[in-house]
Amino acid sequence: MPAHVCQCMTDRISEILAQYPGGRREVLIPILQAVQESFGFLPEAAMHAIGAHLSLPPAKIYGVATFYNQFRLQPVGKHTIRVCRGTACHVRGSKLLLDALADELGIQPGETTPDGQFTLETVACLGACSIAPVVMIDDQFYGAAQPRDVGKLLKPYRDDSTEKA
Ligand code: FES
């Protein structure tokens, strides 16, 4: 069991596991869904506990969890940044935009900043190709976004007391 796991997390994981019969592998996906619903992601502690409950090695649990893109292995940040990597956005420089955001935040796509503020993701198309390249922060679209603008884009989300642009 990983270190630094709080009691409330282990209690909640135990509660979830108690609802599913031990040793039956077909309940793996429903358990993963229930854990993610509770925590917003799949904590490492849960992966170990599920493995013990179903008599499966943690590597098998990780294998299943990473196969399905509905599952997250990291907590989601307070704000989710989605950079479109579809064709229209790609030809207008979305890779440079993604790199600039990753540099600015110090994380890679799929990761969350250590302070829990931002999660960086890529998507296949945001359905707004005419304003490519597009970034979406939470539910807000930003079109024709340029790498040099990323500091300005993030600023309102860094200080929640400031009105969003
Ligand atoms: S390709 Fe980016 S919005 Fe469609």
mmCIF file of N, CA, C and O and ligand atoms in Angstrom, residues 84-90 124-130 132-134, ligand 1:
data_model
loop_
_atom_site.group_PDB
_atom_site.id
_atom_site.type_symbol
_atom_site.label_atom_id
_atom_site.label_comp_id
_atom_site.label_asym_id
_atom_site.label_seq_id
_atom_site.Cartn_x
_atom_site.Cartn_y
_atom_site.Cartn_z
ATOM 1 N N CYS A 84 -6.908 21.552 -28.832
ATOM 2 C CA CYS A 84 -7.353 20.756 -29.972
ATOM 3 C C CYS A 84 -6.156 20.348 -30.817
ATOM 4 O O CYS A 84 -5.315 21.180 -31.174
ATOM 5 N N ARG A 85 -6.103 19.057 -31.147
ATOM 6 C CA ARG A 85 -5.018 18.548 -31.997
ATOM 7 C C ARG A 85 -5.585 17.980 -33.296
ATOM 8 O O ARG A 85 -4.978 17.127 -33.933
ATOM 9 N N GLY A 86 -6.784 18.423 -33.633
ATOM 10 C CA GLY A 86 -7.382 18.014 -34.908
ATOM 11 C C GLY A 86 -6.628 18.646 -36.069
ATOM 12 O O GLY A 86 -5.776 19.523 -35.887
ATOM 13 N N THR A 87 -6.973 18.226 -37.296
ATOM 14 C CA THR A 87 -6.228 18.658 -38.482
ATOM 15 C C THR A 87 -6.237 20.170 -38.664
ATOM 16 O O THR A 87 -5.188 20.785 -38.878
ATOM 17 N N ALA A 88 -7.424 20.780 -38.577
ATOM 18 C CA ALA A 88 -7.513 22.230 -38.806
ATOM 19 C C ALA A 88 -6.643 22.991 -37.805
ATOM 20 O O ALA A 88 -5.965 23.952 -38.153
ATOM 21 N N CYS A 89 -6.664 22.540 -36.560
ATOM 22 C CA CYS A 89 -5.859 23.211 -35.536
ATOM 23 C C CYS A 89 -4.375 22.884 -35.701
ATOM 24 O O CYS A 89 -3.517 23.740 -35.492
ATOM 25 N N HIS A 90 -4.101 21.660 -36.120
ATOM 26 C CA HIS A 90 -2.697 21.259 -36.302
ATOM 27 C C HIS A 90 -2.020 22.136 -37.353
ATOM 28 O O HIS A 90 -0.911 22.626 -37.126
ATOM 29 N N ALA A 124 -9.414 15.566 -30.055
ATOM 30 C CA ALA A 124 -9.335 15.350 -31.503
ATOM 31 C C ALA A 124 -9.981 16.471 -32.302
ATOM 32 O O ALA A 124 -9.560 16.780 -33.409
ATOM 33 N N CYS A 125 -11.020 17.095 -31.801
ATOM 34 C CA CYS A 125 -11.646 18.257 -32.458
ATOM 35 C C CYS A 125 -12.621 18.857 -31.458
ATOM 36 O O CYS A 125 -13.383 18.135 -30.819
ATOM 37 N N LEU A 126 -12.589 20.169 -31.351
ATOM 38 C CA LEU A 126 -13.512 20.838 -30.428
ATOM 39 C C LEU A 126 -14.739 21.366 -31.164
ATOM 40 O O LEU A 126 -15.571 22.054 -30.580
ATOM 41 N N GLY A 127 -14.832 21.073 -32.456
ATOM 42 C CA GLY A 127 -16.002 21.478 -33.226
ATOM 43 C C GLY A 127 -16.029 22.964 -33.532
ATOM 44 O O GLY A 127 -17.092 23.522 -33.786
ATOM 45 N N ALA A 128 -14.867 23.602 -33.493
ATOM 46 C CA ALA A 128 -14.803 25.041 -33.762
ATOM 47 C C ALA A 128 -13.639 25.314 -34.709
ATOM 48 O O ALA A 128 -12.872 26.253 -34.536
ATOM 49 N N CYS A 129 -13.532 24.478 -35.767
ATOM 50 C CA CYS A 129 -12.373 24.514 -36.666
ATOM 51 C C CYS A 129 -12.170 25.882 -37.321
ATOM 52 O O CYS A 129 -11.048 26.242 -37.662
ATOM 53 N N SER A 130 -13.250 26.648 -37.517
ATOM 54 C CA SER A 130 -13.120 27.935 -38.206
ATOM 55 C C SER A 130 -12.312 28.952 -37.397
ATOM 56 O O SER A 130 -11.856 29.949 -37.952
ATOM 57 N N ALA A 132 -9.595 27.971 -35.566
ATOM 58 C CA ALA A 132 -8.372 27.251 -35.207
ATOM 59 C C ALA A 132 -7.163 28.188 -35.118
ATOM 60 O O ALA A 132 -7.132 29.177 -35.854
ATOM 61 N N PRO A 133 -6.203 27.882 -34.278
ATOM 62 C CA PRO A 133 -6.182 26.771 -33.319
ATOM 63 C C PRO A 133 -6.982 27.118 -32.054
ATOM 64 O O PRO A 133 -6.956 28.252 -31.592
ATOM 65 N N VAL A 134 -7.655 26.109 -31.526
ATOM 66 C CA VAL A 134 -8.591 26.339 -30.428
ATOM 67 C C VAL A 134 -8.115 25.699 -29.125
ATOM 68 O O VAL A 134 -7.616 24.572 -29.111
HETATM 69 S S1 FES B 1 -9.729 20.628 -35.603
HETATM 70 FE FE1 FES B 1 -9.615 21.925 -33.880
HETATM 71 S S2 FES B 1 -11.625 22.572 -33.554
HETATM 72 FE FE2 FES B 1 -11.783 21.161 -35.162
#
